[in-house]
Amino acid sequence: MTKLEAKNIVKYFKHDSHRLKALGGVNLQIEDGEFVCLVGPSGCGKSTFLRIVAGLEIPDEGEILFDGKPVTTTGPERIMVFQEGALFPWLKVQDNVEFGLKMAGIPKEERTEISKRYLDMMQLTKFADSYTYQLSTGMKQRVAIARALVMDPDVLLMDEPFAALDAQTRDLLLVEMQLIWEKTKKTILFVTHNVTEATVLGTKVAVFSNRPSMIKKIISVNYKRPRLVEDQNLFPLQQEILSELRPEVKKS
Amino acid sequence: MKKNTLAKQIIFYVALVAIWQIVSMTNIWPNNLFPSPYEVAEDLVYTASDGSLFFGIATSLLRLIVGLTIAIVGGMLLGIFMARVEIVNQTIGSLVLGLQSIPSVAWVPLAILWFGLTDGGIIFVTTIGSMFAVTIATYTGVKNINPHYIEAAKNMGAKGTQLATYVLIPAAFPYLISGFKQGWAFAWRGVIGAELLFSFLGLGFLLNVGRQLNDISQVFAIMLVIMMVGIAIDGIIFKRIENKVMSRWGLR
Ligand SMILES: Nc1ncnc2c1ncn2[C@@H]1O[C@H](COP(=O)(O)OP(=O)(O)O)[C@@H](O)[C@H]1O
Ligand SMILES: [Mg+2]
């Protein structure tokens, strides 16, 4: 079943004197339960595309179909994990994780029960009462992922969530992310500029061209999981993706 | 406060009182214009012992609390609307800037005409003199919220009042607290100023009585009390809230 469909998405941005065409007609079809990684040169519009899918930005042309229906607004069925986490500094970790449930009017005991489960899953139980400034970058990203998962969204939208992490933490989260996906069977759109990350995580890797961006190539990744960063089997695919990316990065 | 600072302050104030005593003993100025610290202290003890001092403080504080509470609630509401609804900012926003420039005592004639010589009049002066400082701080605070916080909250289903209560106000709190402090300072000036001009109770009134009776030590004594109440509220209430917020956000 098709979960998400991007139909000819075009997006312009006003820059003082001119209009910048960021997205030049993006077409993408994503089936229920797919894990799609988006790679592309920096500034090509990956974040913009994700924000459009989330309903946080409106495209100038084209539309996003979610379960066949056009997306007009943002909502908890498509939850975004922001690049910098965007955790609320005025709330404790547990209250951050429960935020969406509270907005949905779920009573406190039930919220606690649900958040406990995800805090546990992300190994955050010890930090439930901490404020976010007390956490390392890796911990913050775990909180952001937990906060998204408690909403039990149909689609998870992740914008370079691991970009700021050190290598060890990232490798750990790459494995955990695969386990989460296998356990929950969520549809995931995951933006990264890291080709290794894309091949480790994705069932598919979509390569964006330079601006005005379109999807240049979609490559399927069919190796068994859990995949590790050092997996030799993934090298040829990584080379293939890089050879698609290289001319685009040069152009930008 | 560091111990060292406290010691310096104690030495400073002891020296100040000593100099005051010496100057008053030299009789450069006649005693009915420049009282000695002893006379002022005597007056303080006297007004305290017959209860009129504490009754005055309580009356002024009660008016302050009512007026400031209205100012804070109203100011925050107006500030949020200005920050979130462009048309409100373009219209009412400019008026607020104008009203903010009116000193609170300039509202006294209007207050007397509208409310008569009542508590309502004094509270009106207090509120109107302090509300717009809160409004402007709220506006600035909400405008400066990291847009990702608002997007994340909307994405998780927050809207309208929920968004304001659970995101806009707490996210703007570092600005709000400075608005509250400013509002409180304006409100305290407003209460005393209004009482001075048209009240039969409160510290401002006692100050005016001192002038009418040519009782210079009472004038000094009440001014001292007004200052000390100000320092106490600043130090006990606002410093505390500020420290708590700052440390929770990891800003200190
Ligand atoms: N709100 C905005 N206003 C103006 N230009 C923007 C805005 N958001 C993004 N852009 C521009 O659109 C292009 C794509 O941005 P973005 O989606 O962030 O790229 P990516 O995530 O692939 O690095 C960039 O050139 C960026 O400067
Ligand atoms: Mg980006």
Coordinates of C-alpha atoms and ligand atoms in Angstrom, one line a residue:
Chain A
M1 CA 0.0 0.0 0.0
T2 CA 1.3 3.5 -0.8
K3 CA 1.7 5.5 2.3
L4 CA 3.1 8.7 0.9
E5 CA 3.3 10.1 -2.5
A6 CA 5.1 13.3 -3.6
K7 CA 3.7 14.6 -6.9
N8 CA 5.7 17.1 -8.7
I9 CA 6.7 19.2 -5.7
V10 CA 8.0 22.6 -6.6
K11 CA 9.2 25.1 -4.1
Y12 CA 10.6 28.6 -4.5
F13 CA 12.2 30.9 -1.9
K14 CA 12.4 34.6 -2.0
H15 CA 15.9 35.9 -1.7
D16 CA 16.2 39.7 -1.6
S17 CA 16.4 40.3 -5.4
H18 CA 15.5 36.9 -6.9
R19 CA 13.5 33.8 -6.6
L20 CA 15.4 30.7 -5.7
K21 CA 13.9 27.5 -7.1
A22 CA 14.8 25.0 -4.4
L23 CA 12.7 22.0 -5.5
G24 CA 12.1 21.6 -9.2
G25 CA 9.5 18.9 -9.3
V26 CA 10.1 16.1 -6.8
N27 CA 8.3 12.8 -7.4
L28 CA 8.5 10.0 -4.9
Q29 CA 6.3 7.1 -3.9
I30 CA 6.8 5.4 -0.6
E31 CA 5.1 2.2 0.5
D32 CA 3.9 1.5 4.0
G33 CA 6.7 0.4 6.2
E34 CA 9.6 1.5 3.9
F35 CA 12.7 3.1 5.3
V36 CA 13.7 5.7 2.7
C37 CA 16.9 7.6 3.0
L38 CA 17.3 10.9 1.2
V39 CA 20.8 12.0 0.2
G40 CA 21.9 15.0 -1.8
P41 CA 24.3 17.9 -2.0
S42 CA 24.0 20.4 0.9
G43 CA 21.4 23.1 0.2
C44 CA 19.6 21.1 -2.4
G45 CA 16.3 21.2 -0.5
K46 CA 16.2 17.9 1.5
S47 CA 15.0 19.7 4.7
T48 CA 12.5 21.7 2.7
F49 CA 11.1 18.5 1.2
L50 CA 10.8 16.9 4.6
R51 CA 9.1 20.0 6.0
I52 CA 6.6 19.9 3.1
V53 CA 5.8 16.3 3.8
A54 CA 5.3 17.3 7.5
G55 CA 2.9 20.0 6.4
L56 CA 5.2 22.7 7.9
E57 CA 5.7 24.3 4.6
I58 CA 3.4 24.6 1.6
P59 CA 4.7 23.7 -1.9
D60 CA 4.2 26.2 -4.7
E61 CA 3.2 23.4 -7.1
G62 CA 2.3 19.8 -6.7
E63 CA 1.0 18.0 -3.6
I64 CA 1.8 15.4 -1.1
L65 CA -0.7 12.5 -0.7
F66 CA -0.8 10.8 2.6
D67 CA -2.9 7.6 2.5
G68 CA -4.2 9.0 -0.8
K69 CA -5.4 12.3 0.7
P70 CA -3.7 15.6 0.1
V71 CA -1.7 17.0 3.0
T72 CA -2.9 20.5 3.9
T73 CA -1.6 21.0 7.5
T74 CA 0.8 19.5 10.0
G75 CA -0.2 16.9 12.4
P76 CA 0.9 14.0 14.7
E77 CA 0.5 11.3 12.0
R78 CA 3.7 12.6 10.4
I79 CA 6.1 13.4 13.2
M80 CA 9.3 15.3 12.5
V81 CA 12.6 14.8 14.3
F82 CA 14.5 18.0 13.9
Q83 CA 18.2 18.3 13.1
E84 CA 19.0 19.9 16.4
G85 CA 16.3 18.0 18.3
A86 CA 14.2 21.1 19.1
L87 CA 13.6 19.7 22.6
F88 CA 11.9 22.1 25.0
P89 CA 14.4 23.4 27.5
W90 CA 11.7 24.3 30.0
L91 CA 10.6 20.7 30.4
K92 CA 12.2 17.7 32.0
V93 CA 13.1 14.8 29.7
Q94 CA 10.0 12.9 30.7
D95 CA 7.7 15.9 30.1
N96 CA 9.4 16.5 26.7
V97 CA 8.6 12.9 25.8
E98 CA 5.0 13.2 27.0
F99 CA 4.4 16.5 25.3
G100 CA 2.4 15.3 22.3
L101 CA 0.3 12.9 24.5
K102 CA -0.6 15.8 26.8
M103 CA -1.7 17.9 23.8
A104 CA -3.9 14.9 22.7
G105 CA -5.6 15.1 26.1
I106 CA -4.3 11.7 27.4
P107 CA -4.5 11.5 31.2
K108 CA -1.3 11.7 33.3
E109 CA -1.1 8.1 34.5
E110 CA -1.5 6.8 30.9
R111 CA 1.1 9.3 29.7
T112 CA 3.5 8.2 32.3
E113 CA 3.0 4.5 31.4
I114 CA 3.6 5.2 27.7
S115 CA 6.6 7.5 28.2
K116 CA 8.2 5.0 30.6
R117 CA 8.1 2.4 27.8
Y118 CA 9.9 4.6 25.3
L119 CA 12.3 6.1 27.9
D120 CA 13.3 2.6 28.7
M121 CA 13.6 1.6 25.0
M122 CA 15.9 4.6 24.4
Q123 CA 17.9 3.9 27.6
L124 CA 16.8 7.3 29.1
T125 CA 15.1 6.1 32.3
K126 CA 17.9 7.5 34.4
F127 CA 17.5 10.9 32.8
A128 CA 13.7 11.2 33.1
D129 CA 14.0 14.0 35.6
S130 CA 16.9 15.9 33.9
Y131 CA 16.6 19.1 32.0
T132 CA 17.8 18.9 28.4
Y133 CA 20.9 21.1 28.9
Q134 CA 22.2 18.4 31.2
L135 CA 22.3 15.9 28.4
S136 CA 24.9 15.1 25.8
T137 CA 24.1 15.6 22.1
G138 CA 23.5 11.8 21.7
M139 CA 21.2 11.7 24.7
K140 CA 19.2 14.7 23.3
Q141 CA 18.7 12.9 20.0
R142 CA 17.5 9.8 21.9
V143 CA 15.0 12.0 23.7
A144 CA 13.9 13.5 20.3
I145 CA 13.4 10.1 18.9
A146 CA 11.5 8.9 22.0
R147 CA 9.3 12.0 21.8
A148 CA 8.5 11.2 18.2
L149 CA 7.8 7.5 18.8
V150 CA 5.3 8.0 21.7
M151 CA 3.0 9.7 19.2
D152 CA 2.9 6.4 17.4
P153 CA 3.0 8.2 14.1
D154 CA 2.4 6.6 10.7
V155 CA 5.4 8.3 9.3
L156 CA 8.6 9.4 11.0
L157 CA 10.5 12.3 9.3
M158 CA 14.1 12.6 10.4
D159 CA 16.3 15.4 9.3
E160 CA 19.9 14.5 9.7
P161 CA 19.3 13.5 13.4
F162 CA 22.8 12.0 13.8
A163 CA 24.8 14.7 12.1
A164 CA 26.1 16.2 15.3
L165 CA 27.0 13.0 17.0
D166 CA 30.4 11.5 17.6
A167 CA 31.2 8.3 15.6
Q168 CA 30.6 5.8 18.5
T169 CA 27.3 7.2 19.5
R170 CA 26.1 7.4 15.9
D171 CA 27.1 3.8 15.2
L172 CA 25.1 2.7 18.3
L173 CA 22.1 4.7 17.2
L174 CA 22.3 3.4 13.7
V175 CA 21.8 -0.1 15.1
E176 CA 19.1 1.0 17.4
M177 CA 17.3 2.8 14.6
Q178 CA 17.2 -0.4 12.6
L179 CA 15.8 -2.3 15.6
I180 CA 13.1 0.3 16.2
W181 CA 12.1 0.2 12.5
E182 CA 11.9 -3.6 12.5
K183 CA 9.9 -3.6 15.7
T184 CA 7.5 -0.8 14.8
K185 CA 7.4 -1.1 11.0
K186 CA 7.0 2.6 10.7
T187 CA 7.4 4.3 7.4
I188 CA 10.5 6.4 7.8
L189 CA 11.9 9.2 5.7
F190 CA 15.5 9.9 6.8
V191 CA 17.6 12.7 5.5
T192 CA 21.4 12.4 5.7
H193 CA 24.4 13.6 3.8
N194 CA 26.3 10.5 4.9
V195 CA 26.2 7.8 2.3
T196 CA 27.2 5.0 4.7
E197 CA 24.4 6.0 7.1
A198 CA 22.0 5.9 4.2
T199 CA 23.0 2.4 3.1
V200 CA 23.0 1.0 6.6
L201 CA 19.5 2.3 7.4
G202 CA 17.5 2.4 4.2
T203 CA 15.5 -0.1 2.3
K204 CA 15.9 2.5 -0.4
V205 CA 18.2 5.5 -1.0
A206 CA 16.8 8.4 -3.0
V207 CA 19.5 10.6 -4.5
F208 CA 18.6 14.3 -5.0
S209 CA 20.1 16.3 -7.8
N210 CA 21.4 19.8 -7.3
R211 CA 19.0 22.8 -7.3
P212 CA 16.3 23.0 -8.6
S213 CA 16.3 19.5 -7.2
M214 CA 14.6 16.4 -8.4
I215 CA 15.1 12.8 -7.5
K216 CA 17.8 11.6 -9.7
K217 CA 18.0 8.0 -8.8
I218 CA 16.5 5.5 -6.4
I219 CA 18.7 2.6 -5.2
S220 CA 17.3 -0.3 -3.3
V221 CA 19.3 -1.8 -0.4
N222 CA 18.5 -5.4 0.2
Y223 CA 21.1 -6.7 2.7
K224 CA 20.1 -8.4 5.9
R225 CA 20.0 -6.5 9.2
P226 CA 21.3 -5.4 11.5
R227 CA 23.8 -3.7 9.1
L228 CA 26.9 -2.2 10.5
V229 CA 28.9 0.8 9.2
E230 CA 31.9 -1.4 8.4
D231 CA 29.8 -3.9 6.4
Q232 CA 31.9 -4.7 3.3
N233 CA 28.7 -5.8 1.4
L234 CA 27.5 -2.2 1.3
F235 CA 30.6 -0.8 -0.3
P236 CA 29.6 -1.3 -4.0
L237 CA 26.2 0.4 -3.3
Q238 CA 28.0 3.3 -1.5
Q239 CA 30.3 3.7 -4.5
E240 CA 27.3 3.8 -6.8
I241 CA 25.5 6.4 -4.7
L242 CA 28.7 8.5 -4.5
S243 CA 29.2 8.4 -8.2
E244 CA 25.6 9.7 -8.6
L245 CA 26.3 12.4 -6.0
R246 CA 29.7 13.6 -7.1
P247 CA 28.6 15.6 -10.2
E248 CA 25.8 17.2 -8.3
V249 CA 28.1 18.4 -5.5
K250 CA 30.5 19.8 -8.1
K251 CA 27.7 21.8 -9.7
S252 CA 26.6 23.4 -6.4
Chain B
M1 CA 25.7 37.0 46.7
K2 CA 29.3 36.6 47.6
K3 CA 30.3 37.1 51.2
N4 CA 32.8 39.6 50.2
T5 CA 30.2 41.8 48.4
L6 CA 27.9 41.6 51.4
A7 CA 30.8 42.8 53.7
K8 CA 31.5 45.7 51.4
Q9 CA 27.9 46.7 51.3
I10 CA 27.6 46.6 55.1
I11 CA 30.7 48.8 55.5
F12 CA 29.3 51.2 52.8
Y13 CA 25.9 51.6 54.5
V14 CA 27.4 52.0 58.0
A15 CA 29.7 54.7 56.5
L16 CA 26.8 56.3 54.8
V17 CA 24.8 56.6 58.0
A18 CA 27.9 57.8 59.9
I19 CA 28.4 60.6 57.3
W20 CA 24.8 61.4 57.4
Q21 CA 24.9 61.8 61.2
I22 CA 28.0 64.0 61.0
V23 CA 26.5 66.2 58.4
S24 CA 23.3 66.6 60.4
M25 CA 25.4 67.5 63.5
T26 CA 27.2 70.3 61.7
N27 CA 23.9 72.1 61.2
I28 CA 24.8 73.2 57.6
W29 CA 21.1 72.7 56.9
P30 CA 18.5 73.5 59.6
N31 CA 17.2 70.5 61.4
N32 CA 13.7 70.9 60.1
L33 CA 15.0 70.3 56.5
F34 CA 17.7 67.7 57.2
P35 CA 17.0 65.3 60.0
S36 CA 19.6 63.1 61.7
P37 CA 19.5 59.3 61.2
Y38 CA 18.5 59.0 64.8
E39 CA 15.4 61.2 64.3
V40 CA 14.4 59.2 61.3
A41 CA 14.8 55.9 63.2
E42 CA 12.8 57.3 66.0
D43 CA 10.0 58.2 63.6
L44 CA 10.1 54.7 62.1
V45 CA 9.8 53.2 65.5
Y46 CA 6.9 55.5 66.3
T47 CA 4.9 54.9 63.1
A48 CA 5.7 51.2 63.4
S49 CA 4.5 51.0 67.0
D50 CA 1.1 52.5 66.4
G51 CA 0.7 50.1 63.4
S52 CA 0.2 52.9 60.9
L53 CA 3.4 52.0 59.0
F54 CA 2.5 48.3 58.5
F55 CA -1.1 49.2 57.6
G56 CA 0.4 51.6 55.0
I57 CA 2.8 49.0 53.6
A58 CA 0.0 46.4 53.5
T59 CA -2.4 48.8 51.7
S60 CA 0.2 49.8 49.1
L61 CA 1.2 46.2 48.5
L62 CA -2.3 45.0 48.1
R63 CA -3.0 47.7 45.5
L64 CA 0.3 46.8 43.8
I65 CA -0.5 43.1 43.7
V66 CA -4.0 43.6 42.2
G67 CA -2.8 46.2 39.7
L68 CA 0.3 44.3 38.7
T69 CA -1.6 41.0 38.3
I70 CA -4.1 42.6 35.9
A71 CA -1.1 44.2 34.1
I72 CA 0.8 40.9 33.8
V73 CA -2.2 38.9 32.6
G74 CA -3.5 41.6 30.2
G75 CA 0.0 42.5 29.0
M76 CA 0.9 38.9 28.2
L77 CA -2.3 38.3 26.3
L78 CA -1.9 41.5 24.3
G79 CA 1.8 40.7 23.7
I80 CA 1.1 37.2 22.4
F81 CA -1.6 38.5 20.1
M82 CA 0.8 41.2 18.8
A83 CA 3.5 38.6 18.2
R84 CA 1.3 36.0 16.5
V85 CA -1.2 38.1 14.5
E86 CA 0.5 40.6 12.2
I87 CA -2.5 42.9 11.8
V88 CA -2.8 43.3 15.6
N89 CA 0.9 44.3 15.7
Q90 CA 0.6 46.8 12.9
T91 CA -2.4 48.5 14.5
I92 CA -2.5 48.1 18.2
G93 CA 1.3 47.6 18.3
S94 CA 2.0 51.2 17.4
L95 CA -0.5 52.4 20.0
V96 CA 1.1 50.4 22.7
L97 CA 4.5 52.0 22.0
G98 CA 2.8 55.4 22.4
L99 CA 1.0 54.5 25.6
Q100 CA 4.1 53.0 27.1
S101 CA 5.8 56.5 26.9
I102 CA 3.1 58.1 29.2
P103 CA 4.4 58.3 32.8
S104 CA 2.0 56.6 35.1
V105 CA 1.2 59.7 37.2
A106 CA -0.1 61.4 34.0
W107 CA -3.0 58.9 34.2
V108 CA -4.0 60.3 37.6
P109 CA -6.4 63.0 36.4
L110 CA -8.1 60.5 34.2
A111 CA -8.3 58.0 37.0
I112 CA -9.9 60.5 39.3
L113 CA -12.5 61.5 36.7
W114 CA -13.3 57.9 35.9
F115 CA -13.1 56.2 39.3
G116 CA -13.2 59.1 41.8
L117 CA -11.0 59.0 44.8
T118 CA -11.2 55.2 45.1
D119 CA -8.9 52.2 45.3
G120 CA -10.2 51.5 41.7
G121 CA -8.5 54.7 40.6
I122 CA -5.2 53.8 42.1
I123 CA -5.3 50.3 40.7
F124 CA -6.1 51.7 37.3
V125 CA -3.0 53.9 37.4
T126 CA -0.9 51.0 38.6
T127 CA -2.2 48.7 35.9
I128 CA -2.0 51.1 33.0
G129 CA 1.4 52.3 34.0
S130 CA 2.9 48.9 34.0
M131 CA 1.0 46.8 31.5
F132 CA 2.6 48.0 28.3
A133 CA 6.1 47.1 29.6
V134 CA 4.9 43.6 30.0
T135 CA 3.2 43.7 26.6
I136 CA 6.4 44.8 24.9
A137 CA 8.6 42.2 26.7
T138 CA 6.1 39.4 25.8
Y139 CA 6.0 40.5 22.2
T140 CA 9.8 40.5 22.0
G141 CA 10.0 37.2 23.8
V142 CA 7.5 35.4 21.6
K143 CA 9.1 36.9 18.5
N144 CA 12.5 35.5 19.6
I145 CA 11.3 31.9 20.2
N146 CA 13.3 29.4 18.3
P147 CA 10.8 28.7 15.4
H148 CA 11.6 25.0 15.7
Y149 CA 10.0 24.9 19.1
I150 CA 6.7 26.2 17.7
E151 CA 6.9 23.9 14.6
A152 CA 7.7 20.9 16.7
A153 CA 4.8 21.7 19.1
K154 CA 2.3 22.2 16.2
N155 CA 3.6 19.0 14.6
M156 CA 2.8 17.2 17.8
G157 CA -0.7 18.6 17.8
A158 CA -0.6 21.8 19.8
K159 CA -2.7 24.7 18.7
G160 CA -4.4 27.8 20.0
T161 CA -4.6 28.2 23.8
Q162 CA -2.6 25.0 24.2
L163 CA 0.2 26.4 22.1
A164 CA 0.2 29.6 24.1
T165 CA 0.1 28.0 27.5
Y166 CA 2.5 25.1 27.0
V167 CA 4.9 26.6 24.4
L168 CA 4.8 30.3 23.8
I169 CA 4.7 31.5 27.4
P170 CA 7.3 29.1 28.8
A171 CA 9.6 29.5 25.7
A172 CA 9.4 33.3 26.1
F173 CA 9.9 33.2 29.9
P174 CA 13.5 34.5 29.9
Y175 CA 12.1 37.7 28.3
L176 CA 8.9 37.6 30.3
I177 CA 10.7 37.7 33.6
S178 CA 12.5 40.9 32.6
G179 CA 9.1 42.3 31.5
F180 CA 7.7 41.4 34.9
K181 CA 10.5 43.1 36.6
Q182 CA 10.1 46.2 34.6
G183 CA 6.3 46.1 35.0
W184 CA 6.7 45.7 38.8
A185 CA 9.1 48.7 39.0
F186 CA 6.6 50.8 37.0
A187 CA 3.7 49.5 39.1
W188 CA 5.4 50.4 42.4
R189 CA 6.1 54.0 41.1
G190 CA 2.5 54.1 40.0
V191 CA 1.0 53.1 43.3
I192 CA 3.1 55.5 45.3
G193 CA 2.6 58.3 42.8
A194 CA -1.1 57.9 42.8
E195 CA -1.4 57.5 46.5
L196 CA 0.6 60.7 46.9
L197 CA -1.9 62.6 44.8
F198 CA -5.3 61.2 45.8
S199 CA -5.4 58.6 48.6
F200 CA -6.1 58.5 52.2
L201 CA -4.2 55.3 52.9
G202 CA -0.9 53.7 51.9
L203 CA 2.8 54.7 51.9
G204 CA 2.3 57.5 49.3
F205 CA -0.4 59.0 51.6
L206 CA 1.9 58.8 54.6
L207 CA 4.6 60.5 52.7
N208 CA 2.1 63.3 51.8
V209 CA 1.1 63.6 55.5
G210 CA 4.7 64.1 56.4
R211 CA 5.0 67.0 54.0
Q212 CA 1.7 68.6 55.2
L213 CA 2.8 68.4 58.8
N214 CA 6.3 69.7 57.9
D215 CA 7.6 66.5 59.5
I216 CA 10.8 66.0 57.7
S217 CA 11.8 62.8 59.6
Q218 CA 8.6 61.1 58.5
V219 CA 9.2 62.1 54.9
F220 CA 12.7 60.5 55.1
A221 CA 11.4 57.5 57.0
I222 CA 8.7 56.7 54.5
M223 CA 11.0 57.1 51.5
L224 CA 13.4 54.7 53.2
V225 CA 10.6 52.2 53.6
I226 CA 9.5 52.6 50.0
M227 CA 13.0 51.9 48.9
M228 CA 13.4 48.9 51.2
V229 CA 10.1 47.3 50.1
G230 CA 11.3 47.7 46.6
I231 CA 14.6 46.0 47.3
A232 CA 12.9 43.2 49.2
I233 CA 10.4 42.4 46.4
D234 CA 13.1 42.6 43.8
G235 CA 15.4 40.4 45.7
I236 CA 13.0 37.9 47.2
I237 CA 10.5 37.4 44.4
F238 CA 12.0 38.3 41.1
K239 CA 15.6 37.3 41.6
R240 CA 14.4 34.0 42.8
I241 CA 12.2 33.3 39.8
E242 CA 14.9 34.5 37.5
N243 CA 17.6 32.3 39.0
K244 CA 15.3 29.3 38.9
V245 CA 14.4 29.8 35.2
M246 CA 17.9 30.6 34.2
S247 CA 19.3 27.5 35.9
R248 CA 16.6 25.3 34.5
W249 CA 17.4 26.5 31.0
G250 CA 21.1 25.9 31.6
L251 CA 21.8 29.6 31.0
R252 CA 23.7 29.9 34.2
Ligands
LIG1 N1 12.9 29.9 4.8 C1 13.7 30.0 3.8 N2 13.9 31.2 3.2 C2 14.7 31.4 2.2 N3 15.5 30.4 1.6 C3 15.4 29.2 2.2 C4 14.5 28.9 3.3 N4 14.6 27.6 3.6 C5 15.5 27.1 2.8 N5 16.0 28.0 1.9 C6 16.9 27.8 0.8 O1 16.5 26.7 0.1 C7 17.6 25.8 -0.3 C8 17.4 24.5 0.3 O2 17.5 24.5 1.7 P1 17.4 23.2 2.6 O3 16.1 22.5 2.3 O4 17.6 23.6 4.0 O5 18.6 22.3 2.0 P2 19.2 21.0 2.6 O6 18.5 20.5 3.7 O7 19.2 20.0 1.4 O8 20.7 21.3 2.9 C9 18.8 26.5 0.3 O9 19.5 27.2 -0.7 C10 18.3 27.4 1.3 O10 19.1 28.6 1.5
MG2 MG 19.0 20.3 5.8

